mmCIF file of N, CA and C in Angstrom:
data_model
loop_
_atom_site.group_PDB
_atom_site.id
_atom_site.type_symbol
_atom_site.label_atom_id
_atom_site.label_comp_id
_atom_site.label_asym_id
_atom_site.label_seq_id
_atom_site.Cartn_x
_atom_site.Cartn_y
_atom_site.Cartn_z
ATOM 1 N N UNK A 1486 0.829 -1.160 0.100
ATOM 2 C CA UNK A 1486 -0.014 0.082 -0.171
ATOM 3 C C UNK A 1486 0.919 1.243 -0.079
ATOM 4 N N UNK A 1487 0.438 2.192 -0.928
ATOM 5 C CA UNK A 1487 1.199 3.408 -0.877
ATOM 6 C C UNK A 1487 0.812 4.365 0.055
ATOM 7 N N UNK A 1488 1.957 5.043 0.707
ATOM 8 C CA UNK A 1488 1.470 5.958 1.799
ATOM 9 C C UNK A 1488 0.930 7.176 1.273
ATOM 10 N N UNK A 1489 0.152 7.880 2.024
ATOM 11 C CA UNK A 1489 -0.472 9.155 1.746
ATOM 12 C C UNK A 1489 0.254 10.100 2.084
ATOM 13 N N UNK A 1490 0.690 11.082 1.241
ATOM 14 C CA UNK A 1490 1.604 12.261 1.606
ATOM 15 C C UNK A 1490 0.761 13.547 2.022
ATOM 16 N N UNK A 1491 0.948 13.939 3.163
ATOM 17 C CA UNK A 1491 0.165 15.104 3.591
ATOM 18 C C UNK A 1491 0.239 16.442 2.793
ATOM 19 N N UNK A 1492 -0.517 17.156 2.606
ATOM 20 C CA UNK A 1492 -0.434 18.289 1.666
ATOM 21 C C UNK A 1492 0.358 19.360 2.083
ATOM 22 N N UNK A 1493 0.595 19.293 3.500
ATOM 23 C CA UNK A 1493 1.610 20.166 3.964
ATOM 24 C C UNK A 1493 3.106 19.892 3.593
ATOM 25 N N UNK A 1494 3.457 18.777 2.996
ATOM 26 C CA UNK A 1494 4.600 18.502 2.607
ATOM 27 C C UNK A 1494 4.848 18.845 1.055
ATOM 28 N N UNK A 1495 6.072 19.033 0.759
ATOM 29 C CA UNK A 1495 6.544 19.091 -0.592
ATOM 30 C C UNK A 1495 7.201 17.755 -0.581
ATOM 31 N N UNK A 1496 6.716 17.120 -1.578
ATOM 32 C CA UNK A 1496 7.297 15.745 -2.078
ATOM 33 C C UNK A 1496 7.541 15.666 -3.511
ATOM 34 N N UNK A 1497 8.867 15.366 -3.969
ATOM 35 C CA UNK A 1497 9.283 15.192 -5.347
ATOM 36 C C UNK A 1497 9.916 13.949 -5.448
ATOM 37 N N UNK A 1498 9.576 13.453 -6.643
ATOM 38 C CA UNK A 1498 10.261 12.126 -6.992
ATOM 39 C C UNK A 1498 11.710 12.195 -7.318
ATOM 40 N N UNK A 1499 12.856 11.415 -7.026
ATOM 41 C CA UNK A 1499 14.120 11.513 -7.137
ATOM 42 C C UNK A 1499 14.537 10.609 -8.362
ATOM 43 N N UNK A 1500 15.418 10.991 -9.157
ATOM 44 C CA UNK A 1500 15.753 10.081 -10.111
ATOM 45 C C UNK A 1500 16.968 9.069 -9.603
ATOM 46 N N UNK A 1501 17.522 9.353 -8.422
ATOM 47 C CA UNK A 1501 18.518 8.709 -7.716
ATOM 48 C C UNK A 1501 18.207 7.813 -6.856
ATOM 49 N N UNK A 1502 18.979 7.027 -6.244
ATOM 50 C CA UNK A 1502 18.940 6.228 -5.085
ATOM 51 C C UNK A 1502 18.693 6.894 -3.879
ATOM 52 N N UNK A 1503 18.234 6.301 -2.962
ATOM 53 C CA UNK A 1503 18.180 7.156 -1.599
ATOM 54 C C UNK A 1503 19.561 7.501 -1.036
ATOM 55 N N UNK A 1504 20.526 6.744 -1.321
ATOM 56 C CA UNK A 1504 21.884 7.075 -0.887
ATOM 57 C C UNK A 1504 22.439 8.328 -1.618
ATOM 58 N N UNK A 1505 22.240 8.083 -3.054
ATOM 59 C CA UNK A 1505 22.626 9.334 -3.968
ATOM 60 C C UNK A 1505 22.052 10.609 -3.696
ATOM 61 N N UNK A 1506 20.702 10.444 -3.406
ATOM 62 C CA UNK A 1506 19.940 11.659 -3.270
ATOM 63 C C UNK A 1506 20.432 12.548 -1.970
ATOM 64 N N UNK A 1507 20.543 11.732 -0.903
ATOM 65 C CA UNK A 1507 21.092 12.121 0.319
ATOM 66 C C UNK A 1507 22.407 12.788 0.185
ATOM 67 N N UNK A 1508 23.355 12.226 -0.647
ATOM 68 C CA UNK A 1508 24.625 12.848 -0.831
ATOM 69 C C UNK A 1508 24.534 13.931 -1.790
ATOM 70 N N UNK A 1509 23.690 14.178 -2.606
ATOM 71 C CA UNK A 1509 23.485 15.367 -3.352
ATOM 72 C C UNK A 1509 22.829 16.387 -2.568
ATOM 73 N N UNK A 1510 21.919 16.101 -1.696
ATOM 74 C CA UNK A 1510 21.325 17.043 -0.826
ATOM 75 C C UNK A 1510 22.423 17.694 0.118
ATOM 76 N N UNK A 1511 23.037 16.789 0.586
ATOM 77 C CA UNK A 1511 24.206 17.222 1.586
ATOM 78 C C UNK A 1511 25.094 18.111 0.910
ATOM 79 N N UNK A 1512 25.543 17.964 -0.263
ATOM 80 C CA UNK A 1512 26.615 18.694 -1.125
ATOM 81 C C UNK A 1512 25.884 20.199 -1.362
ATOM 82 N N UNK A 1513 24.522 20.214 -1.648
ATOM 83 C CA UNK A 1513 23.996 21.429 -2.220
ATOM 84 C C UNK A 1513 23.688 22.193 -0.556
ATOM 85 N N UNK A 1514 23.334 21.532 0.399
ATOM 86 C CA UNK A 1514 23.300 22.342 1.663
ATOM 87 C C UNK A 1514 24.467 22.951 2.084
ATOM 88 N N UNK A 1515 25.731 22.111 1.982
ATOM 89 C CA UNK A 1515 26.918 22.616 2.465
ATOM 90 C C UNK A 1515 27.452 23.703 1.450
ATOM 91 N N UNK A 1516 27.058 23.518 0.164
ATOM 92 C CA UNK A 1516 27.616 24.712 -0.853
ATOM 93 C C UNK A 1516 26.731 25.852 -0.634
ATOM 94 N N UNK A 1517 25.575 25.881 0.029
ATOM 95 C CA UNK A 1517 24.807 27.228 0.421
ATOM 96 C C UNK A 1517 25.253 27.684 1.696
ATOM 97 N N UNK A 1518 26.325 27.129 2.402
ATOM 98 C CA UNK A 1518 26.815 27.653 3.600
ATOM 99 C C UNK A 1518 25.921 27.318 4.732
ATOM 100 N N UNK A 1519 24.929 26.302 4.578
ATOM 101 C CA UNK A 1519 24.258 25.927 5.687
ATOM 102 C C UNK A 1519 25.055 24.488 6.468
ATOM 103 N N UNK A 1520 24.395 24.441 7.693
ATOM 104 C CA UNK A 1520 25.027 23.517 8.555
ATOM 105 C C UNK A 1520 24.268 22.187 8.531
ATOM 106 N N UNK A 1521 25.217 21.021 8.187
ATOM 107 C CA UNK A 1521 24.244 19.735 8.354
ATOM 108 C C UNK A 1521 24.577 19.182 9.772
ATOM 109 N N UNK A 1522 23.298 19.108 10.345
ATOM 110 C CA UNK A 1522 23.507 18.635 11.903
ATOM 111 C C UNK A 1522 23.381 17.252 12.062
ATOM 112 N N UNK A 1523 22.410 16.532 11.197
ATOM 113 C CA UNK A 1523 22.639 15.109 11.359
ATOM 114 C C UNK A 1523 22.154 14.421 10.069
ATOM 115 N N UNK A 1524 22.449 13.052 9.924
ATOM 116 C CA UNK A 1524 21.991 12.250 8.868
ATOM 117 C C UNK A 1524 21.553 10.930 9.461
ATOM 118 N N UNK A 1525 20.270 10.744 9.536
ATOM 119 C CA UNK A 1525 19.638 9.697 10.232
ATOM 120 C C UNK A 1525 19.284 8.697 9.166
ATOM 121 N N UNK A 1526 19.601 7.316 9.364
ATOM 122 C CA UNK A 1526 19.393 6.203 8.357
ATOM 123 C C UNK A 1526 18.464 5.267 9.004
ATOM 124 N N UNK A 1527 17.063 5.570 8.889
ATOM 125 C CA UNK A 1527 16.039 4.654 9.509
ATOM 126 C C UNK A 1527 16.242 3.236 8.914
ATOM 127 N N UNK A 1528 16.442 2.925 7.734
ATOM 128 C CA UNK A 1528 16.483 1.776 7.079
ATOM 129 C C UNK A 1528 17.586 0.887 7.832
ATOM 130 N N UNK A 1529 18.765 1.503 7.976
ATOM 131 C CA UNK A 1529 19.991 0.753 8.698
ATOM 132 C C UNK A 1529 19.487 0.497 10.094
ATOM 133 N N UNK A 1530 19.048 1.419 10.820
ATOM 134 C CA UNK A 1530 18.546 1.311 12.168
ATOM 135 C C UNK A 1530 17.581 0.008 12.284
ATOM 136 N N UNK A 1531 16.760 -0.029 11.379
ATOM 137 C CA UNK A 1531 15.717 -1.014 11.322
ATOM 138 C C UNK A 1531 16.557 -2.523 11.218
ATOM 139 N N UNK A 1532 17.561 -2.436 10.172
ATOM 140 C CA UNK A 1532 17.979 -3.713 9.985
ATOM 141 C C UNK A 1532 19.066 -4.140 11.317
ATOM 142 N N UNK A 1533 19.483 -3.119 11.891
ATOM 143 C CA UNK A 1533 20.255 -3.294 13.181
ATOM 144 C C UNK A 1533 19.712 -4.207 13.962
ATOM 145 N N UNK A 1534 18.075 -3.970 14.305
ATOM 146 C CA UNK A 1534 17.343 -4.689 15.323
ATOM 147 C C UNK A 1534 16.685 -5.807 14.709
ATOM 148 N N UNK A 1535 17.054 -6.204 13.446
ATOM 149 C CA UNK A 1535 16.372 -7.361 12.739
ATOM 150 C C UNK A 1535 15.037 -7.145 12.180
ATOM 151 N N UNK A 1536 14.857 -5.862 11.892
ATOM 152 C CA UNK A 1536 13.549 -5.377 11.229
ATOM 153 C C UNK A 1536 13.882 -5.112 9.681
ATOM 154 N N UNK A 1537 12.762 -5.288 8.904
ATOM 155 C CA UNK A 1537 12.836 -5.153 7.645
ATOM 156 C C UNK A 1537 12.046 -3.691 7.232
ATOM 157 N N UNK A 1538 12.730 -2.806 6.478
ATOM 158 C CA UNK A 1538 11.928 -1.807 5.846
ATOM 159 C C UNK A 1538 12.779 -1.149 4.623
ATOM 160 N N UNK A 1539 12.018 -0.445 3.763
ATOM 161 C CA UNK A 1539 12.680 0.245 2.688
ATOM 162 C C UNK A 1539 13.628 1.231 3.049
ATOM 163 N N UNK A 1540 14.676 1.379 2.323
ATOM 164 C CA UNK A 1540 15.637 2.585 2.368
ATOM 165 C C UNK A 1540 14.946 3.902 2.889
ATOM 166 N N UNK A 1541 15.439 4.503 3.858
ATOM 167 C CA UNK A 1541 14.863 5.690 4.244
ATOM 168 C C UNK A 1541 15.758 6.438 5.064
ATOM 169 N N UNK A 1542 16.076 7.747 4.618
ATOM 170 C CA UNK A 1542 17.173 8.535 5.433
ATOM 171 C C UNK A 1542 16.534 10.064 5.568
ATOM 172 N N UNK A 1543 17.030 10.595 6.573
ATOM 173 C CA UNK A 1543 16.740 12.148 6.810
ATOM 174 C C UNK A 1543 18.053 12.818 6.946
ATOM 175 N N UNK A 1544 17.966 13.896 6.067
ATOM 176 C CA UNK A 1544 19.144 14.906 6.356
ATOM 177 C C UNK A 1544 18.605 16.178 7.146
ATOM 178 N N UNK A 1545 19.124 16.412 8.197
ATOM 179 C CA UNK A 1545 18.795 17.642 9.158
ATOM 180 C C UNK A 1545 19.876 18.767 8.852
ATOM 181 N N UNK A 1546 19.268 19.732 8.824
ATOM 182 C CA UNK A 1546 20.137 20.922 8.287
ATOM 183 C C UNK A 1546 19.686 22.261 8.503
ATOM 184 N N UNK A 1547 20.381 23.515 8.587
ATOM 185 C CA UNK A 1547 19.800 24.684 8.740
ATOM 186 C C UNK A 1547 21.066 25.763 8.983
ATOM 187 N N UNK A 1548 20.542 26.895 9.502
ATOM 188 C CA UNK A 1548 21.421 28.036 9.710
ATOM 189 C C UNK A 1548 20.820 28.674 11.020
ATOM 190 N N UNK A 1549 21.626 28.755 12.042
ATOM 191 C CA UNK A 1549 21.120 29.355 13.445
ATOM 192 C C UNK A 1549 20.782 30.688 13.149
ATOM 193 N N UNK A 1550 21.494 31.580 12.310
ATOM 194 C CA UNK A 1550 21.195 33.029 12.184
ATOM 195 C C UNK A 1550 19.653 33.124 11.444
ATOM 196 N N UNK A 1551 19.274 31.963 10.646
ATOM 197 C CA UNK A 1551 17.968 32.001 10.205
ATOM 198 C C UNK A 1551 16.929 31.573 11.088
ATOM 199 N N UNK A 1552 17.162 30.424 11.700
ATOM 200 C CA UNK A 1552 16.314 29.740 12.463
ATOM 201 C C UNK A 1552 16.068 30.341 13.850
ATOM 202 N N UNK A 1553 17.040 30.831 14.412
ATOM 203 C CA UNK A 1553 16.888 31.400 15.703
ATOM 204 C C UNK A 1553 15.818 32.498 15.908
ATOM 205 N N UNK A 1554 15.632 33.454 15.021
ATOM 206 C CA UNK A 1554 14.700 34.413 15.120
ATOM 207 C C UNK A 1554 13.213 33.869 15.090
ATOM 208 N N UNK A 1555 13.070 32.568 14.534
ATOM 209 C CA UNK A 1555 11.871 31.922 14.447
ATOM 210 C C UNK A 1555 11.482 31.416 15.794
ATOM 211 N N UNK A 1556 12.522 30.661 16.355
ATOM 212 C CA UNK A 1556 12.245 30.193 17.583
ATOM 213 C C UNK A 1556 12.146 31.193 18.829
ATOM 214 N N UNK A 1557 12.645 32.417 18.630
ATOM 215 C CA UNK A 1557 12.581 33.423 19.606
ATOM 216 C C UNK A 1557 11.178 34.031 19.476
ATOM 217 N N UNK A 1558 10.581 34.123 18.337
ATOM 218 C CA UNK A 1558 9.233 34.652 18.176
ATOM 219 C C UNK A 1558 8.084 33.613 18.524
ATOM 220 N N UNK A 1559 8.410 32.289 18.353
ATOM 221 C CA UNK A 1559 7.485 31.173 18.395
ATOM 222 C C UNK A 1559 8.243 30.038 19.047
ATOM 223 N N UNK A 1560 8.620 29.915 20.149
ATOM 224 C CA UNK A 1560 9.477 28.748 20.755
ATOM 225 C C UNK A 1560 9.115 27.235 20.094
ATOM 226 N N UNK A 1561 7.773 26.966 20.012
ATOM 227 C CA UNK A 1561 7.353 25.701 19.415
ATOM 228 C C UNK A 1561 7.719 25.349 17.899
ATOM 229 N N UNK A 1562 8.223 26.425 17.345
ATOM 230 C CA UNK A 1562 8.665 26.250 15.741
ATOM 231 C C UNK A 1562 9.867 25.358 15.960
ATOM 232 N N UNK A 1563 10.522 25.031 17.087
ATOM 233 C CA UNK A 1563 11.659 24.225 17.432
ATOM 234 C C UNK A 1563 11.411 22.837 17.178
ATOM 235 N N UNK A 1564 10.078 22.389 17.145
ATOM 236 C CA UNK A 1564 9.554 21.187 16.854
ATOM 237 C C UNK A 1564 9.762 20.728 15.512
ATOM 238 N N UNK A 1565 9.925 21.702 14.483
ATOM 239 C CA UNK A 1565 10.171 21.529 13.288
ATOM 240 C C UNK A 1565 11.422 22.290 12.635
ATOM 241 N N UNK A 1566 12.240 22.752 13.496
ATOM 242 C CA UNK A 1566 13.585 23.057 13.077
ATOM 243 C C UNK A 1566 14.598 22.261 13.902
ATOM 244 N N UNK A 1567 15.829 22.025 13.371
ATOM 245 C CA UNK A 1567 16.258 22.425 12.144
ATOM 246 C C UNK A 1567 15.430 21.805 10.969
ATOM 247 N N UNK A 1568 15.606 22.322 9.786
ATOM 248 C CA UNK A 1568 14.979 22.020 8.732
ATOM 249 C C UNK A 1568 15.336 20.559 8.284
ATOM 250 N N UNK A 1569 14.484 19.736 7.543
ATOM 251 C CA UNK A 1569 15.025 18.292 7.348
ATOM 252 C C UNK A 1569 14.198 17.917 6.034
ATOM 253 N N UNK A 1570 14.766 16.979 5.569
ATOM 254 C CA UNK A 1570 14.359 16.295 4.228
ATOM 255 C C UNK A 1570 14.410 14.759 4.533
ATOM 256 N N UNK A 1571 13.275 14.175 4.251
ATOM 257 C CA UNK A 1571 13.156 12.617 4.340
ATOM 258 C C UNK A 1571 13.226 12.024 3.018
ATOM 259 N N UNK A 1572 14.163 11.190 2.630
ATOM 260 C CA UNK A 1572 14.237 10.745 1.452
ATOM 261 C C UNK A 1572 13.920 9.101 1.650
ATOM 262 N N UNK A 1573 12.989 8.710 0.905
ATOM 263 C CA UNK A 1573 12.535 7.448 1.069
ATOM 264 C C UNK A 1573 12.228 6.372 -0.243
ATOM 265 N N UNK A 1574 12.387 5.318 -0.197
ATOM 266 C CA UNK A 1574 11.801 4.415 -1.426
ATOM 267 C C UNK A 1574 10.652 3.790 -0.960
ATOM 268 N N UNK A 1575 9.783 3.897 -2.003
ATOM 269 C CA UNK A 1575 8.466 3.413 -2.023
ATOM 270 C C UNK A 1575 8.474 1.861 -2.440
ATOM 271 N N UNK A 1576 7.413 1.249 -2.184
ATOM 272 C CA UNK A 1576 7.282 -0.379 -2.529
ATOM 273 C C UNK A 1576 7.440 -0.479 -4.014
ATOM 274 N N UNK A 1577 6.984 0.522 -4.880
ATOM 275 C CA UNK A 1577 7.432 0.346 -6.277
ATOM 276 C C UNK A 1577 8.621 0.565 -6.599
ATOM 277 N N UNK A 1578 9.618 0.838 -5.808
ATOM 278 C CA UNK A 1578 11.014 1.201 -6.097
ATOM 279 C C UNK A 1578 11.253 2.660 -6.204
ATOM 280 N N UNK A 1579 10.098 3.565 -6.441
ATOM 281 C CA UNK A 1579 10.479 4.858 -6.776
ATOM 282 C C UNK A 1579 11.241 5.393 -5.352
ATOM 283 N N UNK A 1580 11.823 6.636 -5.666
ATOM 284 C CA UNK A 1580 12.567 7.337 -4.424
ATOM 285 C C UNK A 1580 11.860 8.760 -4.460
ATOM 286 N N UNK A 1581 11.676 9.055 -3.339
ATOM 287 C CA UNK A 1581 10.901 10.296 -3.191
ATOM 288 C C UNK A 1581 11.809 11.183 -1.987
ATOM 289 N N UNK A 1582 11.745 12.680 -2.270
ATOM 290 C CA UNK A 1582 12.292 13.639 -1.120
ATOM 291 C C UNK A 1582 11.158 14.424 -0.612
ATOM 292 N N UNK A 1583 10.893 14.475 0.531
ATOM 293 C CA UNK A 1583 9.829 14.911 1.137
ATOM 294 C C UNK A 1583 10.326 16.015 2.280
ATOM 295 N N UNK A 1584 9.619 17.016 2.373
ATOM 296 C CA UNK A 1584 9.863 18.143 3.384
ATOM 297 C C UNK A 1584 8.906 18.939 3.844
ATOM 298 N N UNK A 1585 8.717 19.600 4.996
ATOM 299 C CA UNK A 1585 7.792 20.514 5.392
ATOM 300 C C UNK A 1585 7.711 21.871 4.576
ATOM 301 N N UNK A 1586 6.682 22.293 3.942
ATOM 302 C CA UNK A 1586 6.595 23.408 3.200
ATOM 303 C C UNK A 1586 6.697 24.470 4.239
ATOM 304 N N UNK A 1587 7.501 25.627 3.913
ATOM 305 C CA UNK A 1587 7.784 26.717 4.686
ATOM 306 C C UNK A 1587 6.315 27.521 5.027
ATOM 307 N N UNK A 1588 5.444 27.569 3.971
ATOM 308 C CA UNK A 1588 4.338 28.386 4.317
ATOM 309 C C UNK A 1588 3.416 27.573 5.258
ATOM 310 N N UNK A 1589 3.487 26.308 5.409
ATOM 311 C CA UNK A 1589 2.637 25.461 6.212
ATOM 312 C C UNK A 1589 3.285 25.758 7.689
ATOM 313 N N UNK A 1590 4.664 25.701 7.787
ATOM 314 C CA UNK A 1590 5.204 25.974 8.951
ATOM 315 C C UNK A 1590 4.844 27.185 9.599
ATOM 316 N N UNK A 1591 4.943 28.292 8.776
ATOM 317 C CA UNK A 1591 4.547 29.645 9.166
ATOM 318 C C UNK A 1591 3.173 29.730 9.668
ATOM 319 N N UNK A 1592 2.143 29.111 8.878
ATOM 320 C CA UNK A 1592 0.919 29.064 9.308
ATOM 321 C C UNK A 1592 0.769 28.295 10.679
ATOM 322 N N UNK A 1593 1.425 27.059 10.719
ATOM 323 C CA UNK A 1593 1.116 26.299 11.903
ATOM 324 C C UNK A 1593 1.478 26.901 13.268
ATOM 325 N N UNK A 1594 2.597 27.700 13.121
ATOM 326 C CA UNK A 1594 3.071 28.375 14.315
ATOM 327 C C UNK A 1594 2.626 29.819 14.608
ATOM 328 N N UNK A 1595 2.067 30.575 13.458
ATOM 329 C CA UNK A 1595 1.752 31.907 13.588
ATOM 330 C C UNK A 1595 2.966 32.666 13.355
ATOM 331 N N UNK A 1596 3.913 32.489 12.660
ATOM 332 C CA UNK A 1596 4.859 33.239 12.587
ATOM 333 C C UNK A 1596 4.770 34.554 12.082
ATOM 334 N N UNK A 1597 5.370 35.530 12.879
ATOM 335 C CA UNK A 1597 5.138 37.059 12.300
ATOM 336 C C UNK A 1597 5.449 37.201 11.007
ATOM 337 N N UNK A 1598 4.815 38.022 10.132
ATOM 338 C CA UNK A 1598 5.291 38.521 8.745
ATOM 339 C C UNK A 1598 6.678 38.628 8.676
ATOM 340 N N UNK A 1599 7.187 38.119 7.603
ATOM 341 C CA UNK A 1599 8.632 38.297 7.002
ATOM 342 C C UNK A 1599 9.639 37.166 7.572
ATOM 343 N N UNK A 1600 9.060 36.410 8.548
ATOM 344 C CA UNK A 1600 10.087 35.174 8.973
ATOM 345 C C UNK A 1600 9.864 34.101 8.239
ATOM 346 N N UNK A 1601 8.894 33.882 7.456
ATOM 347 C CA UNK A 1601 8.892 32.581 6.533
ATOM 348 C C UNK A 1601 10.008 32.506 5.659
ATOM 349 N N UNK A 1602 10.514 33.758 5.190
ATOM 350 C CA UNK A 1602 11.782 33.614 4.308
ATOM 351 C C UNK A 1602 12.950 33.019 4.699
ATOM 352 N N UNK A 1603 13.117 33.043 6.242
ATOM 353 C CA UNK A 1603 14.082 32.484 6.708
ATOM 354 C C UNK A 1603 14.295 30.836 6.618
ATOM 355 N N UNK A 1604 13.161 30.271 6.247
ATOM 356 C CA UNK A 1604 13.078 28.666 6.023
ATOM 357 C C UNK A 1604 12.663 28.295 4.722
ATOM 358 N N UNK A 1605 12.511 29.133 3.780
ATOM 359 C CA UNK A 1605 12.007 28.995 2.460
ATOM 360 C C UNK A 1605 13.087 28.336 1.511
ATOM 361 N N UNK A 1606 14.279 28.224 2.060
ATOM 362 C CA UNK A 1606 15.091 27.757 1.092
ATOM 363 C C UNK A 1606 15.130 26.165 0.886
ATOM 364 N N UNK A 1607 14.230 25.455 1.656
ATOM 365 C CA UNK A 1607 14.403 24.021 1.638
ATOM 366 C C UNK A 1607 13.899 23.508 0.342
ATOM 367 N N UNK A 1608 12.854 24.162 -0.243
ATOM 368 C CA UNK A 1608 12.453 23.718 -1.609
ATOM 369 C C UNK A 1608 13.404 23.842 -2.693
ATOM 370 N N UNK A 1609 13.932 24.998 -2.571
ATOM 371 C CA UNK A 1609 15.220 25.235 -3.590
ATOM 372 C C UNK A 1609 16.258 24.215 -3.438
ATOM 373 N N UNK A 1610 16.573 23.938 -2.269
ATOM 374 C CA UNK A 1610 17.767 22.918 -1.983
ATOM 375 C C UNK A 1610 17.326 21.543 -2.639
ATOM 376 N N UNK A 1611 16.124 21.050 -2.432
ATOM 377 C CA UNK A 1611 15.763 19.832 -2.931
ATOM 378 C C UNK A 1611 15.793 19.835 -4.421
ATOM 379 N N UNK A 1612 15.207 20.900 -5.021
ATOM 380 C CA UNK A 1612 15.121 21.082 -6.433
ATOM 381 C C UNK A 1612 16.530 20.945 -6.995
ATOM 382 N N UNK A 1613 17.346 21.785 -6.285
ATOM 383 C CA UNK A 1613 18.857 21.790 -6.886
ATOM 384 C C UNK A 1613 19.413 20.514 -6.664
ATOM 385 N N UNK A 1614 19.166 19.663 -5.784
ATOM 386 C CA UNK A 1614 19.940 18.435 -5.452
ATOM 387 C C UNK A 1614 19.269 17.356 -6.620
ATOM 388 N N UNK A 1615 18.080 17.572 -6.842
ATOM 389 C CA UNK A 1615 17.487 16.452 -7.905
ATOM 390 C C UNK A 1615 17.546 16.768 -9.369
ATOM 391 N N UNK A 1616 18.207 18.027 -9.572
ATOM 392 C CA UNK A 1616 18.414 18.607 -11.119
ATOM 393 C C UNK A 1616 19.494 17.601 -11.686
ATOM 394 N N UNK A 1617 19.251 16.919 -12.717
ATOM 395 C CA UNK A 1617 19.869 16.077 -13.442
ATOM 396 C C UNK A 1617 21.295 16.732 -13.969
ATOM 397 N N UNK A 1618 21.423 17.916 -14.338
ATOM 398 C CA UNK A 1618 22.457 18.446 -14.962
ATOM 399 C C UNK A 1618 23.539 18.932 -14.017
ATOM 400 N N UNK A 1619 23.377 18.640 -12.761
ATOM 401 C CA UNK A 1619 24.372 19.059 -11.635
ATOM 402 C C UNK A 1619 25.678 18.227 -11.935
#
């Protein structure tokens, strides 16, 4: 059964494997001067405890200069920061990159006008990483 993707997420199909997509995301993030805080390999974690699941990894990244003003204004936005992209393999073999849409995050936490721009780069990061001409 294919999972339902919430409308608050941006989800884009990737022409690359999960591993290659994460590598490309990491490269773009670092190239934009952002900090990679963590890379979590859910699939590997599952296999380590004898469970089977599709490949799935999360890249967590951001910029404290951009995120801190949001958390000062609305501390609970820290539930969604730093930014993250989930890269996962569906049962049909397709690979997807999913992320929280910045407008959704802004509405969810009632961010003051002008602060959404601080987190709007996530869509551009994903699109740049998946661009075949890179």
